[in-house]
Coordinates of C-alpha atoms in Angstrom, one line a residue:
X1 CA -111.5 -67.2 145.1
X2 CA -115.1 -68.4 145.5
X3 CA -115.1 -71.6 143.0
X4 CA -113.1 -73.0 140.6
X5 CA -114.2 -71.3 137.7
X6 CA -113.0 -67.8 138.3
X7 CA -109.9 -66.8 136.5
X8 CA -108.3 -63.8 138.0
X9 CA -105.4 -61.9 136.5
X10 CA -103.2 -59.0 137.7
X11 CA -105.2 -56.0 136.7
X12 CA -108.7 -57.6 137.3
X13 CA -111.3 -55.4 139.0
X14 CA -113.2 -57.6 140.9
X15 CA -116.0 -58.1 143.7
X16 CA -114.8 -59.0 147.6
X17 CA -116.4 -59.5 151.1
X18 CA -114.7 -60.2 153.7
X19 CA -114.5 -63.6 155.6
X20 CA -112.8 -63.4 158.6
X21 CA -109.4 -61.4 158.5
X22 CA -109.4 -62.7 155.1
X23 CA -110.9 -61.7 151.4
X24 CA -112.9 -64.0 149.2
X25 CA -113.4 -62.9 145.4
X26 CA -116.4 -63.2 144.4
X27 CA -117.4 -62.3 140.7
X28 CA -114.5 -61.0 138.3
X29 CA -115.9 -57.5 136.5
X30 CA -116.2 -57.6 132.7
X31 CA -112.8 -56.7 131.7
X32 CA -111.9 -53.8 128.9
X33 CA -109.3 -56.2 127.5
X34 CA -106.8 -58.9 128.3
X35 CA -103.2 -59.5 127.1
X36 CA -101.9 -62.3 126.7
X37 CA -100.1 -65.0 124.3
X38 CA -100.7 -68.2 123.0
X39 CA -99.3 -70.9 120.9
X40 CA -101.3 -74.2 119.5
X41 CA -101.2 -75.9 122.8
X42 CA -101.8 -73.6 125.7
X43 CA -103.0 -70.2 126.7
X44 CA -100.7 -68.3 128.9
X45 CA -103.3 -64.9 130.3
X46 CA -100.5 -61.7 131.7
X47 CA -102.5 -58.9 132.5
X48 CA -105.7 -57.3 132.6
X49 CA -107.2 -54.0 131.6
X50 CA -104.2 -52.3 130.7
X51 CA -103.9 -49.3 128.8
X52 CA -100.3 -49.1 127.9
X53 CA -97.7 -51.8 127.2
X54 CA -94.4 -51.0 127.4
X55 CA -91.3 -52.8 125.8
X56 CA -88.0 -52.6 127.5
X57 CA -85.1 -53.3 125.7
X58 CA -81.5 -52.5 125.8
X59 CA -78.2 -52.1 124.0
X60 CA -77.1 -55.2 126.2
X61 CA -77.5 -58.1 126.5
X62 CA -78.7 -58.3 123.0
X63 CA -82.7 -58.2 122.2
X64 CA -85.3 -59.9 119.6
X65 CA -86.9 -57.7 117.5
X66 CA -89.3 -60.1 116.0
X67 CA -90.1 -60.5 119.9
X68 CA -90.9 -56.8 120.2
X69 CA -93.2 -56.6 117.9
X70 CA -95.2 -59.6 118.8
X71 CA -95.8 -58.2 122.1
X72 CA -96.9 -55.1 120.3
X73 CA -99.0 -56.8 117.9
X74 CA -101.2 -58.8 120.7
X75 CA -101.1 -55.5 121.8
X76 CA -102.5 -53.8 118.8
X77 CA -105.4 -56.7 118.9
X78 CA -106.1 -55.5 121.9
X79 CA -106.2 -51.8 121.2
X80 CA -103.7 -50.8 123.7
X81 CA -101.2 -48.2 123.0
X82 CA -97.4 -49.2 123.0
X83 CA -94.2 -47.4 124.0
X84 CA -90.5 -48.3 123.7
X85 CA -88.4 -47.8 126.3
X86 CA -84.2 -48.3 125.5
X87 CA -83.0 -48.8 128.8
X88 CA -79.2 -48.9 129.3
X89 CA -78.5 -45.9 127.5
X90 CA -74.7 -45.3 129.0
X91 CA -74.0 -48.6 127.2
X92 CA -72.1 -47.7 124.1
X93 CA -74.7 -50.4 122.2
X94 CA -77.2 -48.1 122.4
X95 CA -76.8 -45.9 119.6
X96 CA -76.9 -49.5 117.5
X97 CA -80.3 -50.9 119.5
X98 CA -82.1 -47.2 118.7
X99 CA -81.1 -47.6 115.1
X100 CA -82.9 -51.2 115.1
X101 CA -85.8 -49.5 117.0
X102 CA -86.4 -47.3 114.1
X103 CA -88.1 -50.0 112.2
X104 CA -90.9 -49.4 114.6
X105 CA -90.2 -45.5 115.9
X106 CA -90.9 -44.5 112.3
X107 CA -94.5 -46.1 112.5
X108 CA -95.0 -43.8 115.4
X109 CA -94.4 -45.9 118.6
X110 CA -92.9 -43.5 121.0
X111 CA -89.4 -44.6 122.5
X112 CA -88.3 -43.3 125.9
X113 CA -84.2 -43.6 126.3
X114 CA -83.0 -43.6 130.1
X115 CA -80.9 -45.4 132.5
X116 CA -82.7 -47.0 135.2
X117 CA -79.8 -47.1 137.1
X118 CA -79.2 -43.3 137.8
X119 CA -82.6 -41.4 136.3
X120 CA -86.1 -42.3 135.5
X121 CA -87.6 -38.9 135.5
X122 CA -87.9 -39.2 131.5
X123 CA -90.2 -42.2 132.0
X124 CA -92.4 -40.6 134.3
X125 CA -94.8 -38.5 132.0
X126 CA -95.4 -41.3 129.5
X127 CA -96.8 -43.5 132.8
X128 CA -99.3 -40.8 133.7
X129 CA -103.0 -41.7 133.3
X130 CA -102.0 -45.5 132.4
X131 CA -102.4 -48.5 133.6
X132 CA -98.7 -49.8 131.9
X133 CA -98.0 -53.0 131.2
X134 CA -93.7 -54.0 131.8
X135 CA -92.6 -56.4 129.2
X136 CA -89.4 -58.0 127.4
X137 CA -86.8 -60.2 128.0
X138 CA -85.0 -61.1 130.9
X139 CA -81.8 -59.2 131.0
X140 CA -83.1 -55.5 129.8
X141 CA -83.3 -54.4 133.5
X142 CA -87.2 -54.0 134.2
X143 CA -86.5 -55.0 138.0
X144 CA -84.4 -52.1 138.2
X145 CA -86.7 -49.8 136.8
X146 CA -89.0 -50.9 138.8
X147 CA -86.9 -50.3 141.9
X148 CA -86.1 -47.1 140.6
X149 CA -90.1 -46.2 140.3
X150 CA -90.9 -47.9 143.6
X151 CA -88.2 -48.1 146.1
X152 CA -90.3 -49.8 148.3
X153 CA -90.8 -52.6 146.0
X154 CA -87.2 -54.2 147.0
X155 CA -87.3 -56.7 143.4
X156 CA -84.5 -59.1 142.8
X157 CA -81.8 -58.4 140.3
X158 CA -79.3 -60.3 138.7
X159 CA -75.8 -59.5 136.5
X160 CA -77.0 -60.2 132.9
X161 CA -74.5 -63.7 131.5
X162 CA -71.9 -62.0 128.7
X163 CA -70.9 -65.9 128.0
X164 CA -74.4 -66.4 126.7
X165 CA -75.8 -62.8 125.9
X166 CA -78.7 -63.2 128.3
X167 CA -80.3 -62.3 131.0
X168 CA -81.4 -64.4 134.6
X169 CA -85.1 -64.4 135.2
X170 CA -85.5 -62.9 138.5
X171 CA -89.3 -61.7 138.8
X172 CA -91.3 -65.2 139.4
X173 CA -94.8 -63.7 139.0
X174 CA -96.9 -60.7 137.7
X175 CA -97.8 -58.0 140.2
X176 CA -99.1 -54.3 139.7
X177 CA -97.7 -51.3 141.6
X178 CA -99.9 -48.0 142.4
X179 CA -98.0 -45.0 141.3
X180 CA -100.8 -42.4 142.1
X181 CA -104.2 -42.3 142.1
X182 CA -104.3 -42.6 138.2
X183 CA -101.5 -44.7 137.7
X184 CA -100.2 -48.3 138.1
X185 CA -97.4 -50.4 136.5
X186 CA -97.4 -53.8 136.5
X187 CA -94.1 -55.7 136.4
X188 CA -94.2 -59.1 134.2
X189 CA -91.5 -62.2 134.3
X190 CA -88.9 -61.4 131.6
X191 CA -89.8 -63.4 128.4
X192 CA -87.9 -65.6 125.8
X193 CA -91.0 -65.8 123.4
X194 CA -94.5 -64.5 122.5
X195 CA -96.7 -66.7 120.3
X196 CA -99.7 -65.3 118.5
X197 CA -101.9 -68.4 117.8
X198 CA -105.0 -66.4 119.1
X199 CA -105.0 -63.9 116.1
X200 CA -106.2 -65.5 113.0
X201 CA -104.9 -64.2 109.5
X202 CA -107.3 -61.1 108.9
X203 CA -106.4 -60.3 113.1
X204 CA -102.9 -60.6 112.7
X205 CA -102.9 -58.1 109.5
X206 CA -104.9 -55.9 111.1
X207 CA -102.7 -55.9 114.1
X208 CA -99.7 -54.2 111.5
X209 CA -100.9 -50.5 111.7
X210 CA -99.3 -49.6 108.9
X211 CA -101.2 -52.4 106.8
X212 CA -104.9 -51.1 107.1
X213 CA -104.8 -48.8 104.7
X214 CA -104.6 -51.4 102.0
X215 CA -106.4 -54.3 103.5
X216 CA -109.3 -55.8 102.1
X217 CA -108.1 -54.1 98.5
X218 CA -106.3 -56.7 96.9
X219 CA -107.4 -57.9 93.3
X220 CA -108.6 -61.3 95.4
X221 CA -110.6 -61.3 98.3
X222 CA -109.2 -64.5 100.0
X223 CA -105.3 -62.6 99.1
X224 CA -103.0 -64.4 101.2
X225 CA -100.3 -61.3 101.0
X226 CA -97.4 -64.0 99.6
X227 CA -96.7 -63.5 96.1
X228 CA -100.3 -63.4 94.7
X229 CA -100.7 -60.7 92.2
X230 CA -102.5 -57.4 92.8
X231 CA -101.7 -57.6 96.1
X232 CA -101.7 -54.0 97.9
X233 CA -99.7 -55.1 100.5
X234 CA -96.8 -56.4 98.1
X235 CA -97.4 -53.0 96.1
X236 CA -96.9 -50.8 99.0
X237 CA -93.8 -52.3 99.8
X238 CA -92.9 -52.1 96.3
X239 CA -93.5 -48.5 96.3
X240 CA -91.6 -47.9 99.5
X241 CA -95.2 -47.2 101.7
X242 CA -94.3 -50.1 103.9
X243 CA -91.4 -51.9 105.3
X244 CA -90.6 -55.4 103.7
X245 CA -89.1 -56.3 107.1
X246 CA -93.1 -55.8 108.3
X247 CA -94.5 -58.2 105.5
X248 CA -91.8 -60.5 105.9
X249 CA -92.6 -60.9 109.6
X250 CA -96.4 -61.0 108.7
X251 CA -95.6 -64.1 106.0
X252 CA -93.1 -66.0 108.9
X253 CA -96.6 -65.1 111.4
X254 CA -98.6 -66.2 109.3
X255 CA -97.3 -69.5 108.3
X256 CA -96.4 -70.5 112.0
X257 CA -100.0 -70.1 112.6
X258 CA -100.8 -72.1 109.6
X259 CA -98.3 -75.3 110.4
X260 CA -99.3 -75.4 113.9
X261 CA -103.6 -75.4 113.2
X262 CA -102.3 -77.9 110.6
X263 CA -101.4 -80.0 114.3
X264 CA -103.8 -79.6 115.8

């Protein structure tokens, strides 16, 4: 990189000339979005212009759903499109881990069940045209799926620990791989958390699809969505429109954000 004041991410388009039998990068191109997570202390950026992010979870070892959907909430902020993928499906957990994937299927995120391990063909079509972000935790088998997309891209694996119902980080760093000309996947370290700090309250609301509808019509305009009344939010879930899993999660969000700026 030319200077220290470049930031470059996988994804990044940016502007090279050549120096020698080597590449310097020169300007970084405005970007059409950038994932990434943050808690009250640092900043950590994963990837660049992407289009799609992609969850991978499995029956086994066991996964966070309150992880899931933080990943596709900085998502959402970012207006990027999600997809589930329930790796693992030979397991006989995964009848179990689809019915806990429901929670989210029913708000019309896609899910894509496969086994990495002998087929990936039903994976295929939902790549197509994207520029798809890998994501989850260590252990669901996104190095294998990854092998199984690009044989050539020889990634480490690892044997998941029963004893502690996790999985062995095996990718180190963040790298993109060119499927065809309109394609690309980009492989991400397995994670074991995803702060939000970045999204302020009205961000993080917004970021819950199924909450728009009612937002900004609550009987107060400063409506914290607790337990104040005339709240749409608590009326919906009243009246079965939304999940009270989804405003719980929202309140926990919410509050974490709160006693942390509180910190700071």
């Amino acid at each position: 990189m030319k200077g220290r004041h470049l930031r470059v991410v996988c994804g990044d388009r940016v502007d090279i000339r050549r120096d020698g039998n080597a590449g310097v990068i020169e300007a970084v191109l405005p970007r059409n979005n950038l994932l990434y997570r943050s808690d009250a202390f640092k900043t950590k950026a994963i990837a660049a212009n992407v289009t799609q992010l992609a969850v991978v979870v499995a029956g086994r070892p066991s996964f966070s759903m309150e992880l899931v959907q933080r990943c596709i909430l900085a998502a959402e902020d970012q207006t990027i499109v999600s997809l589930l993928i329930l790796n693992k499906a030979d397991l006989p957990e995964t009848q179990a881990a689809r019915e806990r994937l429901n929670l989210l299927t029913r708000l019309g995120y896609p899910l894509v069940t496969l086994s990495a391990l002998t087929d990936v063909a039903p994976l295929r079509p939902a790549l197509h045209g994207h520029t798809t972000l890998l994501i989850g935790q260590s252990g669901m088998g996104k190095s294998t799926l990854i092998n199984a997309l690009f044989p050539g891209a020889d990634v480490v694996t690892a044997e998941y620990s029963e004893a502690l119902d996790s999985g062995r980080h095996t990718t180190t760093h963040t790298r993109l791989h060119r499927l065809d000309a309109d394609s690309a996947v980009i492989d991400s370290p397995g994670l074991q958390e995803f702060a939000l700090q970045h999204l302020d309250a009205n961000a993080l609301a917004y970021a819950f699809v199924e909450f728009r509808p009612y937002l900004g019509a609550c009987r107060f305009r400063d409506c914290k969505h607790e337990s104040e009344p005339g709240c749409r939010l608590g009326e919906a879930v009243d009246a079965g429109e939304i999940d009270a899993a989804r405003l719980n999660l929202f309140r926990v969000l919410r509050r974490a954000q709160h006693n942390a700026a509180q910190k700071l």
